[in-house]
Short mmCIF file of C-alpha atoms (C1' of nucleotides) in Angstrom, two decimals:
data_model
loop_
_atom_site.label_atom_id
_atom_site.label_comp_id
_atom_site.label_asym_id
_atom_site.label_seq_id
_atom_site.Cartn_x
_atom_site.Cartn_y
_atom_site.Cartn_z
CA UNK A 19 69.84 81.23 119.93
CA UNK A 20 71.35 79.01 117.12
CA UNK A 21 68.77 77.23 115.58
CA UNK A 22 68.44 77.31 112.01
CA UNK A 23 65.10 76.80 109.81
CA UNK A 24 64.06 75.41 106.45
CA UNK A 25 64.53 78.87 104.94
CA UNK A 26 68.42 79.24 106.55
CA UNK A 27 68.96 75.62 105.79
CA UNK A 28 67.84 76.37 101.44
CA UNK A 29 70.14 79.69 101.60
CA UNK A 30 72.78 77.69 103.14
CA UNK A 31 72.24 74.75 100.44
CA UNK A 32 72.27 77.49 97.32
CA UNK A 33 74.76 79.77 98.45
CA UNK A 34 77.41 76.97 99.07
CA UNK A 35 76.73 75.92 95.50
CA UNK A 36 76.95 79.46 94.32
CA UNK A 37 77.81 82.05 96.44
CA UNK A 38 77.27 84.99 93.45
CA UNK A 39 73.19 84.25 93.06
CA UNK A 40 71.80 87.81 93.82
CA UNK A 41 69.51 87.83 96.71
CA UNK A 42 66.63 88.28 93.99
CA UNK A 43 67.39 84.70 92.30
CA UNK A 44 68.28 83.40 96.11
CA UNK A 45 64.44 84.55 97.44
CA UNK A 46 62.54 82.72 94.20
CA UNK A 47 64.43 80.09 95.34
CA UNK A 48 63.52 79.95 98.34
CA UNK A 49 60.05 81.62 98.51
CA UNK A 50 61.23 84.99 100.60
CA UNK A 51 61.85 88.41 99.56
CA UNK A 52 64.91 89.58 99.04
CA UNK A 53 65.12 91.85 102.02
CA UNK A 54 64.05 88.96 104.02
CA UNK A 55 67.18 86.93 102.19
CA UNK A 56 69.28 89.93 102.71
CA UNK A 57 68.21 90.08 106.20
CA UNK A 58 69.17 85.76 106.82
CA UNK A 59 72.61 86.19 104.85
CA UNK A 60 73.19 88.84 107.09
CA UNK A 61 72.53 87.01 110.80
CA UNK A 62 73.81 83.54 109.38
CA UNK A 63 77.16 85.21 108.72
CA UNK A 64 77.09 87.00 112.35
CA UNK A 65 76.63 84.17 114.06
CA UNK A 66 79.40 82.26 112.00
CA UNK A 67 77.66 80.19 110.21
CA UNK A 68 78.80 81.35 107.52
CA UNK A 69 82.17 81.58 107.90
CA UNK A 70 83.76 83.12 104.59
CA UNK A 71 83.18 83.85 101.38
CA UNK A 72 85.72 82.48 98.84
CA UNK A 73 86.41 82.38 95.34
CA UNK A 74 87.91 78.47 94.64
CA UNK A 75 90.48 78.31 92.37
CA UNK A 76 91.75 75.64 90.30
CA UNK A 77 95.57 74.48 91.25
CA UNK A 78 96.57 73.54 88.40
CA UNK A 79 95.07 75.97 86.21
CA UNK A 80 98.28 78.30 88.53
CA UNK A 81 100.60 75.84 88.31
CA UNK A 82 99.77 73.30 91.08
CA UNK A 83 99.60 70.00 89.91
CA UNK A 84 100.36 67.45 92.35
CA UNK A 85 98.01 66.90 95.85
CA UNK A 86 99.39 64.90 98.22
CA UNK A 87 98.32 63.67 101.28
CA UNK A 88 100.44 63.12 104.51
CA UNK A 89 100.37 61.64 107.96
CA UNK A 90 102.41 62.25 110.33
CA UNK A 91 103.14 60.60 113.69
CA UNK A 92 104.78 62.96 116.12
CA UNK A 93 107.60 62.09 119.09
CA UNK A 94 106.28 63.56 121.98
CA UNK A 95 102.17 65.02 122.44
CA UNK A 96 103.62 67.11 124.69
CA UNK A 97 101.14 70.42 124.53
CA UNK A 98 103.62 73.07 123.71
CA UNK A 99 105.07 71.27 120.90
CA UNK A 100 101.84 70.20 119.48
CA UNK A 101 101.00 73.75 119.30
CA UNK A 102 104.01 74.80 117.66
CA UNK A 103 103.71 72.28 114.99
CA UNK A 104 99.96 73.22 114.60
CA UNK A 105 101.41 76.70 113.89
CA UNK A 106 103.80 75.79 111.69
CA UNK A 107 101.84 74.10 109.59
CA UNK A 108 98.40 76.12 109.85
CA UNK A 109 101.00 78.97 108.27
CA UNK A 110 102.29 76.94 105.34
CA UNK A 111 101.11 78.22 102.25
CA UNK A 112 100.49 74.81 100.36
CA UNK A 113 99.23 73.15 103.25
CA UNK A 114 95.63 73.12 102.37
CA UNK A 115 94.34 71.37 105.18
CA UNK A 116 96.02 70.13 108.63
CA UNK A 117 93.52 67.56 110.73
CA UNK A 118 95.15 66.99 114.08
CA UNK A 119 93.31 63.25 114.63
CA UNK A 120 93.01 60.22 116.73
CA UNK A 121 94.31 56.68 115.53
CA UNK A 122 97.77 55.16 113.83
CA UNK A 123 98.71 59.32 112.82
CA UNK A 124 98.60 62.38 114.76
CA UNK A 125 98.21 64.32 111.83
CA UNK A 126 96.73 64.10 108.42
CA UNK A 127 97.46 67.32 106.05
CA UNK A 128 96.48 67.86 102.41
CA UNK A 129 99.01 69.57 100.57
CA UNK A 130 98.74 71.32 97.29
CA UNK A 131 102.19 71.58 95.67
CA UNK A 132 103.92 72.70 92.02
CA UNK A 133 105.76 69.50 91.66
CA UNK A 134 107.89 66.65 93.68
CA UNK A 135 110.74 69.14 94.40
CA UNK A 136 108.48 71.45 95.85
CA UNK A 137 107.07 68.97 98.10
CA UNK A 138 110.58 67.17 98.99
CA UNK A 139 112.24 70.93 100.60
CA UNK A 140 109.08 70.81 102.25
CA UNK A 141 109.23 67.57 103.77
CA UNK A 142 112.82 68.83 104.63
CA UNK A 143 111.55 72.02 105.67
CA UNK A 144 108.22 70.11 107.90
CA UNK A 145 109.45 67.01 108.90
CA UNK A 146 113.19 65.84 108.75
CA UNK A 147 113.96 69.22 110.64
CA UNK A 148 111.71 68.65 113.10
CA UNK A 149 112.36 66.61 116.16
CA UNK A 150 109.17 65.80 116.81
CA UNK A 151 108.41 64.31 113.96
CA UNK A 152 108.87 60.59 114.47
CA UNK A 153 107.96 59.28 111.18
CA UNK A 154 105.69 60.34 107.99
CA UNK A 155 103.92 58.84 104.92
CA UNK A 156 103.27 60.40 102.15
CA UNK A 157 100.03 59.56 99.59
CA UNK A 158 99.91 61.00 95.80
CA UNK A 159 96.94 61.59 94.27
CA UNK A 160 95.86 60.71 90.69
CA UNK A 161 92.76 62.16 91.01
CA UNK A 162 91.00 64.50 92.74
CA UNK A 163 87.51 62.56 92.73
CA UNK A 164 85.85 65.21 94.79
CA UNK A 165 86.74 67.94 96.60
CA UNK A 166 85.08 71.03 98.24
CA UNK A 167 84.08 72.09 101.94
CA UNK A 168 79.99 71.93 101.47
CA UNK A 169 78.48 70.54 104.61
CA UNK A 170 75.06 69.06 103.82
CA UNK A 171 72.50 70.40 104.90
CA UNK A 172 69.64 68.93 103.38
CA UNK A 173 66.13 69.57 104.96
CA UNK A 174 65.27 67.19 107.90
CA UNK A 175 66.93 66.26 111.07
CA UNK A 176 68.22 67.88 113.95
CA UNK B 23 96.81 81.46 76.86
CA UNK B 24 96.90 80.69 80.27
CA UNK B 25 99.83 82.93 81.42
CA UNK B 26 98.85 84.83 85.21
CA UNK B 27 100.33 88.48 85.45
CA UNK B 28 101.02 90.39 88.94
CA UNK B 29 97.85 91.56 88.78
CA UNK B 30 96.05 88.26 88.26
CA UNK B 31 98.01 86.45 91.19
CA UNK B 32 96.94 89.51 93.55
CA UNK B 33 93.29 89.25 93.00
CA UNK B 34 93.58 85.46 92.96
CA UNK B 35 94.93 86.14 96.33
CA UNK B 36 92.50 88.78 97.90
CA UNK B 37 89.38 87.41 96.20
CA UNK B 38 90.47 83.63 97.71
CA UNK B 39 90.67 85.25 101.20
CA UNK B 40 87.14 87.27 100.33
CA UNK B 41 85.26 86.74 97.76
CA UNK B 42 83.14 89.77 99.22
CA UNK B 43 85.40 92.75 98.46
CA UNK B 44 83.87 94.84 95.90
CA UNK B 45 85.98 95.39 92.70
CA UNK B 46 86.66 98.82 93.69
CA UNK B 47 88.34 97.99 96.68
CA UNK B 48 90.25 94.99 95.03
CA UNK B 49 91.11 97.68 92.27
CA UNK B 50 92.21 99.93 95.22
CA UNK B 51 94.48 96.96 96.65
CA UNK B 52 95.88 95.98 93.52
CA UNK B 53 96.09 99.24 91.47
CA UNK B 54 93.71 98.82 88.97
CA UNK B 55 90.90 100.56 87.91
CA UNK B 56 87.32 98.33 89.10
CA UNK B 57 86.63 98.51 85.70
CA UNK B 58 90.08 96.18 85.17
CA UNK B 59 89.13 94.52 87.88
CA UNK B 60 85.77 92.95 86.49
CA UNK B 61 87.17 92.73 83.21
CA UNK B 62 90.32 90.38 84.63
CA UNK B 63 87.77 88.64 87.56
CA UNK B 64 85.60 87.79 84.11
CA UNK B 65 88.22 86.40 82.59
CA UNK B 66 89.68 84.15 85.27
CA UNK B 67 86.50 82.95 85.85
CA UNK B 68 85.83 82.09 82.04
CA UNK B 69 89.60 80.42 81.93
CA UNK B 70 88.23 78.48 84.25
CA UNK B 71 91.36 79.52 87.10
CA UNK B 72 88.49 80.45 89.72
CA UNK B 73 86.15 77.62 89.66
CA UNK B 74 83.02 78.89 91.73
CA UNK B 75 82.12 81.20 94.30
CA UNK B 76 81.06 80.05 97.57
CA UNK B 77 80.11 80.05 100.99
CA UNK B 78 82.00 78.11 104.08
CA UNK B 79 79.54 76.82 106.35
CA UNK B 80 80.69 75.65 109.88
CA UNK B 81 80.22 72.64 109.80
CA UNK B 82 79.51 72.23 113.78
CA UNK B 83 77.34 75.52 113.60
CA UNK B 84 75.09 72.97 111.71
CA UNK B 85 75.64 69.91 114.17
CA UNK B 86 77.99 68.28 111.89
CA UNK B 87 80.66 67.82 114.73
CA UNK B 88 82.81 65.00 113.65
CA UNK B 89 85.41 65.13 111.04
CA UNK B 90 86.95 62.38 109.88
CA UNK B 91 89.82 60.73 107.43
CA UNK B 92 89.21 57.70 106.14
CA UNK B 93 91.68 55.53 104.15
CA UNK B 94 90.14 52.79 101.73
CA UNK B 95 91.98 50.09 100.37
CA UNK B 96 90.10 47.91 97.00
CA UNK B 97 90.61 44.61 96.04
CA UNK B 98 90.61 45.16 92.16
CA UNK B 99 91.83 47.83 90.35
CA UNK B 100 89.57 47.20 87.10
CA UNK B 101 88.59 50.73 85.67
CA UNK B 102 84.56 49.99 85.52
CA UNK B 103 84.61 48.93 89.12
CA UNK B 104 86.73 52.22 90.47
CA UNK B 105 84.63 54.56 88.36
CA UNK B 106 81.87 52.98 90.30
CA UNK B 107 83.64 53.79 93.83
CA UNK B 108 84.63 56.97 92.12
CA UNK B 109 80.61 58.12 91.70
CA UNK B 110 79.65 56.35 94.58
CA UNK B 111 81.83 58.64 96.92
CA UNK B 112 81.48 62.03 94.87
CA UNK B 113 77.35 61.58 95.42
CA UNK B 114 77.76 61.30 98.81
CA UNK B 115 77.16 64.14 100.67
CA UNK B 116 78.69 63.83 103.94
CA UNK B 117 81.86 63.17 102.04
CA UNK B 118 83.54 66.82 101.47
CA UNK B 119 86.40 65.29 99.73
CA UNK B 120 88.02 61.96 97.91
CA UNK B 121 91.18 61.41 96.54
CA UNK B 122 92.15 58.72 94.29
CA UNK B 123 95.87 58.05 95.96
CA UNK B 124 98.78 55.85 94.92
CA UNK B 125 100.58 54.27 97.73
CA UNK B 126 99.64 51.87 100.84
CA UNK B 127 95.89 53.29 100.25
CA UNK B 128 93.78 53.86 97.28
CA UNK B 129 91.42 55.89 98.15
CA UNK B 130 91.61 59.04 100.70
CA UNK B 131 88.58 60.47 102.11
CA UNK B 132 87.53 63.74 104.04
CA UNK B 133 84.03 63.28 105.73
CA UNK B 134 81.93 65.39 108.13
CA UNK B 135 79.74 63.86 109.72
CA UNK B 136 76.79 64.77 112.59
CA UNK B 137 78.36 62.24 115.13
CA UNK B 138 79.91 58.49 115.28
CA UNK B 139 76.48 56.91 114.65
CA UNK B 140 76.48 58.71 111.36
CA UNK B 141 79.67 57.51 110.59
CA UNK B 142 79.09 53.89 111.33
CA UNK B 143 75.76 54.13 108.95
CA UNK B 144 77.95 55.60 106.26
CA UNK B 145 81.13 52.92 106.78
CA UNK B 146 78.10 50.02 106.78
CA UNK B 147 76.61 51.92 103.06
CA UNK B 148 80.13 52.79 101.61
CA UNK B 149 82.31 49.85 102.77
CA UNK B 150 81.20 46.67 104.01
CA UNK B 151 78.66 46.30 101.24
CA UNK B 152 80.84 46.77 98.62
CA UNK B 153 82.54 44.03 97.64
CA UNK B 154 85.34 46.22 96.23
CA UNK B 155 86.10 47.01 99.33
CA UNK B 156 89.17 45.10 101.06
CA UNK B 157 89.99 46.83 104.12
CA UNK B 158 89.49 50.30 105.47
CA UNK B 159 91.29 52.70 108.24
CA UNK B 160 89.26 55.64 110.51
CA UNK B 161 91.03 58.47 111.54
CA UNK B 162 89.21 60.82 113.69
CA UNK B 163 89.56 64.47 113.63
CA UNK B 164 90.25 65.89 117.14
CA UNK B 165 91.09 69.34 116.03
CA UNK B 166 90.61 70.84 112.76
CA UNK B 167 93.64 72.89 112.56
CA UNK B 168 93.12 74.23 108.96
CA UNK B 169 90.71 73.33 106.77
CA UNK B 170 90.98 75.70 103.39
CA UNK B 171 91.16 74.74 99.27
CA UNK B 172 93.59 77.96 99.30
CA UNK B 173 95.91 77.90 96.18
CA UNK B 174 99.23 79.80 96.98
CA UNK B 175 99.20 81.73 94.29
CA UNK B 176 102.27 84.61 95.78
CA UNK B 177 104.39 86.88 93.60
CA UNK B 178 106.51 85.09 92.26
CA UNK B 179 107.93 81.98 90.41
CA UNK B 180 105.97 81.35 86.62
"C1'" DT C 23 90.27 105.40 82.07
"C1'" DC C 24 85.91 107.60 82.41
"C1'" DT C 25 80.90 107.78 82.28
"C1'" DG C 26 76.44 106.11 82.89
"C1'" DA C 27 72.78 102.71 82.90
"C1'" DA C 28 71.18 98.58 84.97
"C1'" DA C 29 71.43 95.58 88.85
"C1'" DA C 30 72.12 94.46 93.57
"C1'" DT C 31 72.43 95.60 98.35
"C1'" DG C 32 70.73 97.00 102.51
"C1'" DG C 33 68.08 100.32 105.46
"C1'" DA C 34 63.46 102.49 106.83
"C1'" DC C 35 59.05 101.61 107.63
"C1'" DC C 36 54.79 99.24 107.79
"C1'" DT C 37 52.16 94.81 108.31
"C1'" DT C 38 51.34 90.18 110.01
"C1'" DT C 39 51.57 86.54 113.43
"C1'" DA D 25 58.57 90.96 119.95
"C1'" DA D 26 59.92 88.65 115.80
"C1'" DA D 27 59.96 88.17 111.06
"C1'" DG D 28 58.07 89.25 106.41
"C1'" DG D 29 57.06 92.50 102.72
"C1'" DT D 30 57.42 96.95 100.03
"C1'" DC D 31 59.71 100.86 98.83
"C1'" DC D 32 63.71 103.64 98.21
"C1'" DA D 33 68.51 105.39 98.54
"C1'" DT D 34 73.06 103.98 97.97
"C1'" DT D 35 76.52 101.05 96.21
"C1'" DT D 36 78.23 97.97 92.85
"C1'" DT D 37 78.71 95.96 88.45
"C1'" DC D 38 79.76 96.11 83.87
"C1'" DA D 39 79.57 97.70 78.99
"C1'" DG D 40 80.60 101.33 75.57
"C1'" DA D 41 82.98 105.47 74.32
#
DNA sequence: TCTGAAAATGGACCTTT
DNA sequence: AAAGGTCCATTTTCAGA
């Protein structure tokens, strides 16, 4: 059902560079017409593949300078509160990203905040108000080196 | 020059959610004619406040299934030798995102990769031959509970 | 804000494998 | 059948009045 070819894997490739290239510019690309193109976008996007369209915008261009990363170790795994705090912090607006992972942490987020203040209520607001929270560490960035969602999907394996 | 109206912070909104909507519709959601629309979409996109268009692939829809955080600690700090790191990481494609972090770690990364084989291959490439390299932590993702670049740009506060 | 031309999308239909 | 190509109508973009 899912199995993707050379042609899906180029679109793929191109359109997460640049998700505005008319269908024209995607087929001499990629050596299809653009129906055919319109036709791929189409099913890839059906089948979730592609899961969104999005426009990326710059924090601090809107007054977002700091990133920070935290991990957070939780009291209890206890399946009910797990799911609350994924909730809670799947719904937080300057939580960027929320991994729930294996190892030393139960969960690593990526946070995109104004300034310190903003990000201490939140700790408040996250962590030190919530029982389960058993400890937390929190990582500044300098520099966002690289950052995007692009999955590579070059042309080979599978 | 860089001052975000109502307006702007609503499209930055919708057009972050989907980057499909035509400007008509935006126009419709915001109140603005589509012809405002482009104009201010142009604009944001010249200032530089969106970044780029683009599509979110699922990453297990094309067998990237494992998502992990890795921490990285170096052993020196001399600029030459972190730009190095720096370039090494941004070229690498499995890596979706690296941030250059003060605090126990200096280096934060966000990887997808097609299993723990893949991973292992990368850690040998990345981090046990280079020298620069002192010690280094795996988390794995179990769950990704959010995964977004999602700015919150609401109505409100400059 | 409105109007209109140029561009892009997406369906119908036919052809190829 | 499944997928590509061509053609065409509709929708969308975007500049000028």
């Amino acid at each position: 059902m899912n199995s993707l070819d050379d042609f899906d894997r180029k679109l793929l490739m191109e359109v997460q560079r640049d998700a505005q290239l008319p269908q024209n510019e995607l087929g001499a690309r990629v050596n299809l017409s653009t129906a055919a193109v319109n036709r791929r976008l189409r099913r890839l996007a059906d089948e979730g593949v592609i899961q969104n369209y999005t426009a990326v915008v710059a924090p601090e261009k809107v007054g977002y300078l700091l990133t920070i990363i935290a991990s957070v170790e939780v009291e209890s795994e206890q399946i009910d509160l797990l799911d609350a705090m994924k909730r809670t912090f799947a719904q937080c607006p300057q939580i960027q990203q929320c991994y729930y992972v294996a190892g030393e942490w139960d969960f690593v987020l990526v946070l995109t905040v104004r300034n310190m203040d903003e990000y201490t209520a939140l700790t408040r607001q996250l962590f030190f108000s919530n029982n389960n929270v058993k400890r937390f560490k929190t990582l500044v960035s300098m520099s966002r080196v690289k950052v995007g969602l692009s999955v590579p999907v070059d042309i080979d394996g599978k």
